Tab-separated table of C-alpha atoms in Angstrom:
chain	number	residue	atom	x	y	z
X	1	MET	CA	90.836	101.314	118.272
X	2	LYS	CA	92.173	102.997	121.380
X	3	PRO	CA	95.941	103.322	121.838
X	4	THR	CA	98.075	102.740	124.902
X	5	VAL	CA	100.748	105.098	126.191
X	6	GLY	CA	103.963	104.703	124.216
X	7	ASP	CA	102.340	103.397	121.020
X	8	ILE	CA	103.991	104.591	117.798
X	9	PHE	CA	101.986	104.915	114.585
X	10	VAL	CA	102.798	105.944	111.039
X	11	VAL	CA	100.511	107.541	108.453
X	12	TYR	CA	100.998	108.184	104.767
X	13	THR	CA	101.446	111.900	103.970
X	14	PRO	CA	100.621	112.497	100.289
X	15	ARG	CA	102.328	115.909	100.147
X	16	LEU	CA	105.620	114.223	101.058
X	17	ALA	CA	104.891	110.991	99.170
X	18	ALA	CA	106.124	109.249	102.329
X	19	TYR	CA	105.103	108.002	105.756
X	20	THR	CA	105.478	110.119	108.908
X	21	ALA	CA	105.334	108.999	112.533
X	22	VAL	CA	103.669	109.955	115.827
X	23	GLN	CA	103.707	108.653	119.391
X	24	VAL	CA	100.980	108.609	122.050
X	25	THR	CA	102.563	110.073	125.191
X	26	ALA	CA	99.559	110.273	127.554
X	27	LEU	CA	95.833	109.598	127.903
X	28	LYS	CA	93.161	111.447	129.864
X	29	GLN	CA	89.442	111.869	130.403
X	30	GLU	CA	88.149	115.439	130.029
X	31	GLY	CA	84.441	115.704	130.666
X	32	LYS	CA	82.799	113.281	128.259
X	33	ASP	CA	85.835	113.201	125.983
X	34	GLU	CA	88.620	110.643	126.045
X	35	LEU	CA	91.817	112.217	124.706
X	36	ALA	CA	95.261	111.071	123.662
X	37	CYS	CA	98.336	113.293	123.720
X	38	VAL	CA	100.043	112.771	120.363
X	39	LEU	CA	103.648	113.740	119.604
X	40	SER	CA	105.015	114.145	116.090
X	41	LEU	CA	108.314	112.351	115.431
X	42	ASP	CA	111.197	113.160	113.106
X	43	TRP	CA	111.013	110.032	110.963
X	44	VAL	CA	110.042	110.155	107.258
X	45	GLY	CA	110.220	107.121	104.988
X	46	PRO	CA	108.830	105.697	101.730
X	47	GLU	CA	107.875	102.412	103.414
X	48	LEU	CA	106.778	101.221	106.852
X	49	PRO	CA	109.676	101.444	109.363
X	50	ASP	CA	111.482	98.409	110.719
X	51	ALA	CA	112.348	97.898	114.394
X	52	ALA	CA	115.664	99.730	114.064
X	53	ALA	CA	113.965	102.775	112.550
X	54	VAL	CA	111.368	102.806	115.330
X	55	ALA	CA	114.116	102.614	117.963
X	56	ALA	CA	115.874	105.631	116.412
X	57	MET	CA	112.822	107.915	116.237
X	58	LYS	CA	112.934	111.234	118.126
X	59	PRO	CA	110.502	114.137	118.605
X	60	ILE	CA	110.629	116.537	115.678
X	61	VAL	CA	111.521	120.150	116.407
X	62	VAL	CA	110.104	122.818	114.076
X	63	ASN	CA	111.073	126.478	113.915
X	64	PHE	CA	109.406	127.856	110.792
X	65	PHE	CA	108.171	131.429	110.988
X	66	PHE	CA	107.294	132.381	114.575
X	67	TRP	CA	107.848	128.945	116.119
X	68	LYS	CA	110.841	128.696	118.417
X	69	GLU	CA	112.169	125.140	118.687
X	70	HIS	CA	108.624	123.826	118.926
X	71	HIS	CA	107.428	120.268	119.506
X	72	VAL	CA	104.189	119.288	117.747
X	73	HIS	CA	102.472	117.773	120.778
X	74	VAL	CA	98.672	117.951	120.997
X	75	TRP	CA	95.642	116.507	122.710
X	76	ALA	CA	93.371	114.793	120.175
X	77	PRO	CA	90.385	112.395	120.201
X	78	ILE	CA	91.564	109.090	121.623
X	79	ASP	CA	90.438	106.818	118.787
X	80	VAL	CA	93.227	106.050	116.332
X	81	PRO	CA	92.192	107.651	113.021
X	82	HIS	CA	91.702	105.684	109.853
X	83	GLY	CA	94.992	105.191	107.996
X	84	PHE	CA	97.308	105.167	111.034
X	85	VAL	CA	99.357	101.961	111.307
X	86	HIS	CA	100.787	100.686	114.608
X	87	VAL	CA	104.537	99.975	114.302
X	88	GLY	CA	105.824	99.720	117.884
X	89	ASN	CA	105.829	100.929	121.465
X	90	ARG	CA	108.478	102.844	123.431
X	91	PRO	CA	108.498	104.817	126.671
X	92	PRO	CA	107.148	108.324	125.955
X	93	LEU	CA	109.777	110.420	124.190
X	94	LEU	CA	108.395	113.631	125.693
X	95	THR	CA	106.835	113.950	129.141
X	96	GLU	CA	106.114	117.675	129.371
X	97	LYS	CA	102.439	118.605	129.441
X	98	SER	CA	100.737	119.847	126.289
X	99	VAL	CA	98.214	122.710	126.300
X	100	SER	CA	97.193	122.367	122.638
X	101	TYR	CA	94.151	120.600	121.180
X	102	SER	CA	93.805	119.444	117.600
X	103	HIS	CA	93.672	116.351	115.408
X	104	TRP	CA	96.285	113.636	115.173
X	105	PRO	CA	99.245	115.183	113.255
X	106	THR	CA	99.503	113.907	109.689
X	107	GLY	CA	102.908	115.287	108.711
X	108	ARG	CA	101.968	118.600	107.131
X	109	HIS	CA	104.172	120.456	109.610
X	110	ILE	CA	107.152	118.468	108.312
X	111	PHE	CA	106.369	119.681	104.806
X	112	SER	CA	106.115	123.230	106.195
X	113	GLN	CA	109.512	122.911	107.868
X	114	HIS	CA	111.084	121.670	104.640
X	115	ARG	CA	109.523	124.597	102.797
X	116	TRP	CA	110.895	127.053	105.347
X	117	GLU	CA	114.381	125.650	104.921
X	118	THR	CA	114.349	126.465	101.191
X	119	ILE	CA	114.510	130.175	102.067
X	120	PRO	CA	118.121	131.429	102.147
X	121	GLN	CA	119.684	131.049	105.603
X	122	ALA	CA	120.667	134.712	105.914
X	123	THR	CA	117.087	135.795	105.185
X	124	ARG	CA	115.711	133.391	107.779
X	125	ASP	CA	118.291	134.538	110.333
X	126	LEU	CA	117.227	138.167	109.893
X	127	PHE	CA	113.595	137.156	110.419
X	128	LYS	CA	114.445	135.314	113.644
X	129	GLN	CA	116.665	138.122	114.929
X	130	THR	CA	113.899	140.650	114.349
X	131	ILE	CA	111.180	138.724	116.182
X	132	ALA	CA	113.586	137.977	119.045
X	133	LYS	CA	114.058	141.657	119.877
X	134	GLU	CA	112.369	142.716	123.095
X	135	ASP	CA	112.028	146.314	121.927
X	136	ARG	CA	109.827	146.418	118.847
X	137	SER	CA	109.315	150.167	118.807
X	138	GLU	CA	112.110	150.953	116.313
X	139	LEU	CA	110.764	153.160	113.516
X	140	VAL	CA	111.837	153.387	109.890
X	141	THR	CA	110.854	155.943	107.255
X	142	LEU	CA	109.892	154.340	103.947
X	143	GLY	CA	108.691	156.429	101.026
X	144	GLY	CA	107.645	159.198	103.408
X	145	LEU	CA	105.802	156.811	105.747
X	146	GLU	CA	106.942	156.170	109.299
X	147	LEU	CA	106.471	152.517	110.241
X	148	ARG	CA	107.639	150.112	112.882
X	149	ARG	CA	110.421	147.955	111.536
X	150	THR	CA	108.518	144.959	112.882
X	151	THR	CA	105.424	145.712	110.767
X	152	GLN	CA	103.886	142.418	109.657
X	153	ARG	CA	100.862	143.629	107.692
X	154	LEU	CA	100.326	146.178	104.925
X	155	ASP	CA	96.920	147.353	103.741
X	156	THR	CA	95.607	149.603	100.987
X	157	ASP	CA	96.278	152.981	102.577
X	158	ARG	CA	99.949	152.302	103.166
X	159	LEU	CA	100.445	150.525	99.857
X	160	ARG	CA	98.989	153.436	97.882
X	161	ALA	CA	100.868	156.065	99.885
X	162	VAL	CA	104.200	155.274	98.202
X	163	SER	CA	105.263	155.524	94.569
X	164	ASN	CA	107.235	152.275	94.598
X	165	LEU	CA	106.380	149.230	96.707
X	166	ALA	CA	110.052	148.235	96.755
X	167	VAL	CA	110.559	150.521	99.763
X	168	PHE	CA	108.670	147.977	101.876
X	169	GLU	CA	111.347	145.376	101.256
X	170	ALA	CA	113.067	146.923	104.289
X	171	LEU	CA	110.421	145.272	106.511
X	172	PRO	CA	112.065	141.959	107.476
X	173	ILE	CA	109.021	140.179	108.942
X	174	LEU	CA	106.285	141.320	106.558
X	175	THR	CA	103.878	138.372	106.272
X	176	SER	CA	100.522	139.763	105.092
X	177	VAL	CA	99.712	142.079	102.162
X	178	ASN	CA	96.097	143.084	101.503
X	179	ALA	CA	94.388	145.574	99.203
X	180	ASP	CA	90.800	146.521	98.380
X	181	ALA	CA	91.652	148.933	95.552
X	182	PRO	CA	94.084	148.956	92.595
X	183	VAL	CA	97.754	149.134	93.640
X	184	THR	CA	100.423	149.411	90.974
X	185	GLY	CA	102.887	146.513	91.035
X	186	LEU	CA	101.067	144.698	93.847
X	187	PHE	CA	101.365	141.138	92.562
X	188	ASP	CA	105.010	141.632	91.539
X	189	PHE	CA	105.740	142.804	95.083
X	190	ILE	CA	104.004	139.779	96.616
X	191	ARG	CA	106.076	137.471	94.412
X	192	ARG	CA	109.330	138.989	95.685
X	193	ARG	CA	108.625	138.784	99.415
X	194	PRO	CA	109.738	135.418	100.888
X	195	PHE	CA	107.692	135.658	104.088
X	196	VAL	CA	104.354	136.940	102.726
X	197	TYR	CA	102.229	133.867	103.310
X	198	GLU	CA	98.749	135.425	103.114
X	199	SER	CA	97.055	138.019	100.956
X	200	GLN	CA	93.516	139.256	100.324
X	201	VAL	CA	93.036	141.315	97.173
X	202	THR	CA	89.710	142.761	96.000
X	203	ASN	CA	88.661	145.447	93.507
X	204	HIS	CA	92.101	145.235	91.889
X	205	GLY	CA	90.966	145.785	88.294
X	206	GLN	CA	93.365	143.250	86.768
X	207	ARG	CA	92.380	140.849	83.982
X	208	VAL	CA	95.390	138.602	84.618
X	209	VAL	CA	96.544	137.780	88.156
X	210	ASP	CA	99.936	136.085	88.373
X	211	VAL	CA	101.495	135.115	91.707
X	212	ARG	CA	103.775	132.361	90.413
X	213	GLY	CA	106.973	132.325	92.441
X	214	ALA	CA	105.286	133.741	95.545
X	215	ARG	CA	105.239	131.842	98.842
X	216	LEU	CA	101.590	132.353	99.617
X	217	SER	CA	99.878	129.789	101.766
X	218	ARG	CA	96.457	131.496	101.820
X	219	PHE	CA	95.143	133.677	98.993
X	220	VAL	CA	91.766	135.451	98.955
X	221	LEU	CA	91.045	136.859	95.489
X	222	ASP	CA	88.244	138.839	93.900
X	223	VAL	CA	87.842	137.270	90.447
X	224	THR	CA	85.364	139.808	89.069
X	225	GLY	CA	86.516	140.679	85.544
X	226	VAL	CA	89.515	138.324	85.719
X	227	GLN	CA	90.331	136.078	82.739
X	228	GLU	CA	93.458	134.239	83.925
X	229	VAL	CA	94.786	133.360	87.388
X	230	TYR	CA	98.236	131.813	87.833
X	231	LEU	CA	98.727	130.512	91.376
X	232	ASN	CA	102.014	129.862	93.134
X	233	ASP	CA	103.187	126.346	93.874
X	234	GLU	CA	102.563	125.104	97.422
X	235	LEU	CA	99.527	127.355	97.888
X	236	GLU	CA	97.265	125.644	100.422
X	237	THR	CA	94.004	127.637	100.491
X	238	LEU	CA	92.340	129.689	97.753
X	239	SER	CA	89.198	131.704	98.545
X	240	LEU	CA	87.271	133.141	95.607
X	241	LEU	CA	85.219	136.318	95.967
X	242	GLY	CA	83.190	138.298	93.463
X	243	GLU	CA	81.544	137.076	90.277
X	244	ALA	CA	83.510	134.710	88.084
X	245	SER	CA	83.006	134.768	84.318
X	246	PRO	CA	82.784	131.663	82.095
X	247	GLY	CA	86.025	132.783	80.473
X	248	LEU	CA	88.032	132.597	83.686
X	249	ARG	CA	90.729	129.919	83.864
X	250	ILE	CA	92.641	129.139	87.056
X	251	HIS	CA	96.089	127.566	86.735
X	252	ALA	CA	97.525	125.761	89.771
X	253	GLU	CA	100.201	123.267	90.699
X	254	ALA	CA	99.073	119.791	89.589
X	255	ASP	CA	95.726	121.340	88.548
X	256	GLY	CA	94.722	121.817	92.194
X	257	ARG	CA	95.850	118.429	93.517
X	258	TRP	CA	97.092	119.996	96.784
X	259	LEU	CA	94.627	122.883	97.037
X	260	HIS	CA	91.728	123.720	99.368
X	261	LEU	CA	89.115	125.877	97.605
X	262	HIS	CA	86.767	128.053	99.657
X	263	THR	CA	83.820	129.563	97.774
X	264	LYS	CA	80.114	130.338	97.942
X	265	ASP	CA	79.713	130.309	94.149
X	266	THR	CA	78.008	127.039	93.225
X	267	SER	CA	77.895	127.589	89.465
X	268	TRP	CA	81.595	126.883	88.845
X	269	VAL	CA	81.377	128.299	85.332
X	270	TRP	CA	85.141	128.891	85.208
X	271	SER	CA	87.698	126.279	84.151
X	272	GLY	CA	90.750	124.755	85.830
X	273	LEU	CA	91.392	122.954	89.130
X	274	ASP	CA	90.009	119.724	87.691
X	275	ALA	CA	92.115	117.718	90.180
X	276	LEU	CA	90.985	119.802	93.186
X	277	ASP	CA	91.728	118.099	96.505
X	278	GLU	CA	89.484	119.900	99.016
X	279	LEU	CA	86.329	121.980	98.590
X	280	HIS	CA	84.442	124.086	101.119
X	281	VAL	CA	81.257	125.572	99.693
X	282	HIS	CA	79.397	127.879	102.056
X	283	SER	CA	76.416	130.227	102.421
X	284	PHE	CA	74.364	128.411	99.788
X	285	ARG	CA	70.600	128.023	99.572
X	286	GLU	CA	70.539	125.382	96.832
X	287	LEU	CA	73.331	122.990	95.874
X	288	ASP	CA	73.407	120.112	93.397
X	289	ALA	CA	75.588	117.218	94.557
X	290	GLY	CA	75.864	115.987	90.993
X	291	SER	CA	77.481	119.249	89.901
X	292	ILE	CA	80.160	118.823	92.589
X	293	VAL	CA	80.950	115.293	91.424
X	294	ARG	CA	81.127	116.262	87.764
X	295	ARG	CA	83.212	119.382	88.363
X	296	PHE	CA	85.606	118.048	91.023
X	297	PRO	CA	85.701	114.235	90.745
X	298	LYS	CA	88.984	113.815	92.664
X	299	LEU	CA	87.967	115.446	95.937
X	300	THR	CA	89.324	113.957	99.145
X	301	GLU	CA	87.611	116.503	101.393
X	302	LEU	CA	84.178	118.112	101.041
X	303	ARG	CA	82.709	120.645	103.454
X	304	ALA	CA	79.298	122.181	102.826
X	305	THR	CA	77.797	124.910	105.008
X	306	GLY	CA	74.277	126.034	104.151
X	307	ALA	CA	72.595	129.345	104.878
X	308	PRO	CA	70.769	126.970	105.648
X	309	GLY	CA	70.610	125.218	102.305
X	310	ASN	CA	69.153	122.287	100.420
X	311	LEU	CA	71.336	119.602	98.848
X	312	ARG	CA	69.835	117.889	95.816
X	313	ASP	CA	70.747	114.438	94.492
X	314	THR	CA	72.755	113.587	97.597
X	315	ALA	CA	73.254	110.003	96.429
X	316	GLU	CA	75.567	111.316	93.686
X	317	LEU	CA	78.224	111.943	96.351
X	318	GLY	CA	78.817	108.209	96.462
X	319	ALA	CA	80.880	108.625	93.287
X	320	LEU	CA	83.528	110.503	95.330
X	321	THR	CA	85.154	107.272	96.474
X	322	GLY	CA	88.389	109.041	97.479
X	323	LEU	CA	86.756	111.162	100.195
X	324	ARG	CA	88.625	111.176	103.491
X	325	VAL	CA	86.655	114.032	105.104
X	326	LEU	CA	82.947	114.838	104.716
X	327	MET	CA	81.453	117.665	106.774
X	328	PHE	CA	77.953	119.180	106.503
X	329	ASN	CA	76.512	122.032	108.545
X	330	GLU	CA	72.925	123.257	108.142
X	331	VAL	CA	72.361	121.125	105.059
X	332	PHE	CA	68.813	119.911	104.401
X	333	GLY	CA	66.727	118.665	101.478
X	334	MET	CA	68.118	115.108	101.607
X	335	SER	CA	66.464	111.828	102.589
X	336	PRO	CA	67.851	108.856	104.561
X	337	GLU	CA	67.791	106.678	101.438
X	338	GLU	CA	69.951	109.154	99.507
X	339	PHE	CA	72.848	109.496	101.944
X	340	PRO	CA	75.707	107.221	100.795
X	341	GLY	CA	76.691	104.406	103.129
X	342	PRO	CA	80.204	103.759	104.451
X	343	GLU	CA	80.880	101.185	101.729
X	344	ARG	CA	80.976	104.040	99.209
X	345	PHE	CA	83.780	105.829	101.065
X	346	PRO	CA	86.502	103.249	101.805
X	347	ASP	CA	89.073	105.908	102.775
X	348	LEU	CA	86.786	108.036	104.949
X	349	GLY	CA	88.404	109.165	108.192
X	350	ARG	CA	86.009	111.861	109.382
X	351	LEU	CA	82.249	112.328	109.019
X	352	TRP	CA	80.848	115.358	110.816
X	353	LEU	CA	77.197	116.278	110.268
X	354	THR	CA	75.711	119.174	112.225
X	355	SER	CA	72.149	120.529	111.985
X	356	LEU	CA	70.556	118.161	109.492
X	357	PRO	CA	67.174	116.436	109.023
X	358	ALA	CA	66.356	114.259	112.026
X	359	ASP	CA	65.522	111.181	109.947
X	360	VAL	CA	68.827	111.448	108.075
X	361	ALA	CA	70.706	111.849	111.366
X	362	ALA	CA	69.162	108.677	112.796
X	363	SER	CA	69.863	106.710	109.620
X	364	VAL	CA	73.496	107.838	109.365
X	365	LYS	CA	74.228	107.023	113.022
X	366	LYS	CA	72.987	103.490	112.460
X	367	ALA	CA	74.734	103.010	109.107
X	368	TYR	CA	78.108	104.319	110.328
X	369	LYS	CA	78.156	102.677	113.760
X	370	ALA	CA	80.565	99.950	112.681
X	371	ALA	CA	82.754	102.473	110.836
X	372	ALA	CA	83.032	104.527	114.025
X	373	GLN	CA	84.185	101.432	115.893
X	374	ARG	CA	86.904	100.958	113.250
X	375	GLY	CA	88.270	104.458	113.923
X	376	VAL	CA	86.272	106.730	111.606
X	377	ASP	CA	85.611	110.011	113.448
X	378	VAL	CA	81.808	110.119	113.255
X	379	SER	CA	79.856	113.012	114.768
X	380	VAL	CA	76.145	113.521	114.048
X	381	ARG	CA	74.720	116.427	116.041
X	382	GLN	CA	71.708	118.714	116.208
X	383	PRO	CA	69.090	116.655	114.323
X	384	ARG	CA	66.306	118.938	113.107
X	385	LYS	CA	62.652	118.227	112.489
X	386	PRO	CA	60.753	120.101	109.733
X	387	GLU	CA	58.823	122.196	112.247
X	388	TRP	CA	62.060	123.257	113.929
X	389	LEU	CA	63.470	124.485	110.621
X	390	ALA	CA	60.261	126.392	109.839
X	391	GLU	CA	60.441	128.135	113.211
X	392	ASN	CA	64.162	128.915	113.091
X	393	LEU	CA	64.911	129.645	109.440
X	394	ASP	CA	65.539	133.326	110.154
X	395	ASN	CA	66.888	132.866	113.675
X	396	PRO	CA	70.563	133.932	113.671
X	397	PHE	CA	71.093	131.925	116.879
X	398	ARG	CA	69.626	128.643	115.575
X	399	HIS	CA	73.012	126.934	115.828
X	400	TRP	CA	72.833	127.381	119.623
X	401	ASP	CA	70.029	124.828	119.792
X	402	GLY	CA	71.671	121.523	120.622
X	403	GLU	CA	75.003	122.915	121.823
X	404	ASP	CA	75.923	121.217	125.094
X	405	ASN	CA	77.907	124.235	126.284
X	406	ILE	CA	74.956	126.670	126.026
X	407	PRO	CA	72.338	126.283	128.798
X	408	ARG	CA	68.855	125.323	127.598
X	409	PRO	CA	67.104	128.218	129.447
X	410	ARG	CA	69.340	130.673	127.636
X	411	ARG	CA	68.429	129.138	124.287
X	412	ARG	CA	64.718	129.381	125.126
X	413	ARG	CA	65.028	133.033	126.134
X	414	ARG	CA	66.805	133.841	122.890
X	415	ARG	CA	64.113	132.039	120.864
X	416	ARG	CA	61.349	133.980	122.610
X	417	CYS	CA	63.201	137.236	121.979
X	418	ILE	CA	63.490	136.463	118.259
X	419	ALA	CA	59.797	135.562	118.108
X	420	ARG	CA	58.754	138.845	119.795
X	421	ARG	CA	60.852	140.869	117.376
X	422	ALA	CA	59.222	139.095	114.433
X	423	ARG	CA	55.653	139.894	115.537
X	424	PRO	CA	53.973	142.880	113.838
X	425	ARG	CA	53.191	145.701	116.242
X	426	SER	CA	49.589	146.871	116.360
X	427	ARG	CA	50.429	150.116	118.105
X	428	PRO	CA	53.505	152.182	118.909
X	429	ARG	CA	55.458	151.037	121.910
X	430	PRO	CA	55.101	153.544	124.767
X	431	SER	CA	58.256	155.315	125.771
X	432	THR	CA	59.906	154.079	128.946
X	433	ALA	CA	62.254	157.031	129.278
X	434	ALA	CA	60.187	158.570	132.061
X	435	HIS	CA	60.407	155.409	134.115
X	436	ARG	CA	64.105	154.721	133.569
X	437	PRO	CA	66.393	155.603	136.497
X	438	ARG	CA	68.436	158.718	135.826
X	439	SER	CA	71.651	156.995	136.729
X	440	SER	CA	71.725	153.304	135.984
X	441	PRO	CA	74.748	152.473	133.916
X	442	ARG	CA	74.567	149.020	132.472
X	443	SER	CA	77.093	146.799	134.137
X	444	PRO	CA	79.451	144.908	131.874
X	445	PRO	CA	78.349	141.374	131.119
X	446	SER	CA	79.798	138.717	133.339
X	447	SER	CA	82.319	136.399	131.773
X	448	ARG	CA	79.996	133.581	132.839
X	449	THR	CA	77.444	134.700	130.207
X	450	THR	CA	79.800	133.940	127.356
X	451	PRO	CA	79.324	130.375	126.149
X	452	ARG	CA	82.480	128.314	126.378
X	453	ALA	CA	83.551	126.776	123.100
X	454	SER	CA	82.982	123.059	123.027
X	455	THR	CA	85.901	120.663	122.969
X	456	ARG	CA	85.027	119.520	119.459
X	457	TRP	CA	84.977	123.089	118.150
X	458	MET	CA	88.379	123.788	119.726
X	459	ARG	CA	89.833	120.723	118.104
X	460	ALA	CA	88.438	121.713	114.719
X	461	THR	CA	89.739	125.280	114.741
X	462	PRO	CA	92.582	125.741	112.261
X	463	SER	CA	95.869	127.096	113.463
X	464	SER	CA	96.615	130.703	112.653
X	465	SER	CA	100.257	129.924	112.031
X	466	PRO	CA	101.490	129.890	108.469
X	467	TRP	CA	102.258	126.633	106.698
X	468	SER	CA	101.176	124.634	109.723
X	469	GLU	CA	98.926	121.746	110.509
X	470	SER	CA	96.025	122.442	112.839
X	471	THR	CA	98.148	121.723	115.864
X	472	SER	CA	98.311	124.847	117.964
X	473	THR	CA	94.831	125.597	119.257
X	474	THR	CA	95.248	126.354	122.942
X	475	ARG	CA	92.582	126.392	125.630
């Protein structure tokens, strides 16, 4: 279904256990894409709104972290996504142009704003005052180190240069703490800092990792040698590195009900996260769909990115009836008969398949045609034949083939270059030094040689802002 300007829709936001609202403020054609400009509204309710509630709706203004009185107002694919319910129409509540591209907002930014407001007001005021300063060159001396007071990130060298991490509590906008070696008191420090929303910790040497009470949104953790992991509530993304042992147990809020797990380990020998919400498994060569279903039966989002890789027993995915998002990239080894049909995924809102067997691509397009007309975001791109895969298995630029924004002659030249490099040489290549001009500096590449990111890729790129929905990608 395509909206008209002024339409107001609501969608259920599980994290809030309530409905949130959006309005379509404009429509446009951009190349081959039809887009709608979607504005997030301030209404939240346990049931569908009545006419009076619709008449009272206003644009929501968010100001968490680095946002400054920001409207969530983005260009998104024009088709109304699955799950959005039309509740009324009003003249656009915001007429200023948007420069952001994303998906239709689903209310996660409202949850982020509520989370921000749980931080003491005085602490938030200091954060805002610090980032508002035009002069950010002020220096402070902490534990013998001279740092800018506006330092946002600490890494291993600085962390290990002081005897007590408490000295860094004088940094009012510290948001990222990362270490690739043991640091005494590291996890205690992370728990105490209200604005540290991301951390990557490797080679830490701890058997028990406890970040309960922290305000992390993204956590990258090396689990080699770890026996217990206690995650903070409201963590959104967990990335596991290293080699997990069968004795590892991961404890999370609601057993992972609100968590996105990012991993390339397909053995899942550890325990915990039985109610995991979202899984992204990447860089695999072989993956058993049945093992995913048995290990994480409550998934609502599954992303699989091969190296490329083969997916076995694909039909087993039909047991994941709660899936709302299914995305494959460079996944092979499946047949058209195995891929589950739309009747198996009643809540599906997005199906993106990129670089997959050609016969599967053709079958899925046909099977999901009606679902796409109902509003499911269906994208099936870069179908591959067996001979193509054999030729490009070791080609690092294989994903260029089929990209509309990369000229075909350029793709052919790159393929020929890869093929020449792969050929064995029967004799040494003669030196060309004697024939090279003495003074011929290579000119910098023209900006025109850099492929422009496609519209779909821009829309799919997550926002870099903490606690936010993917609503701030700007072209």
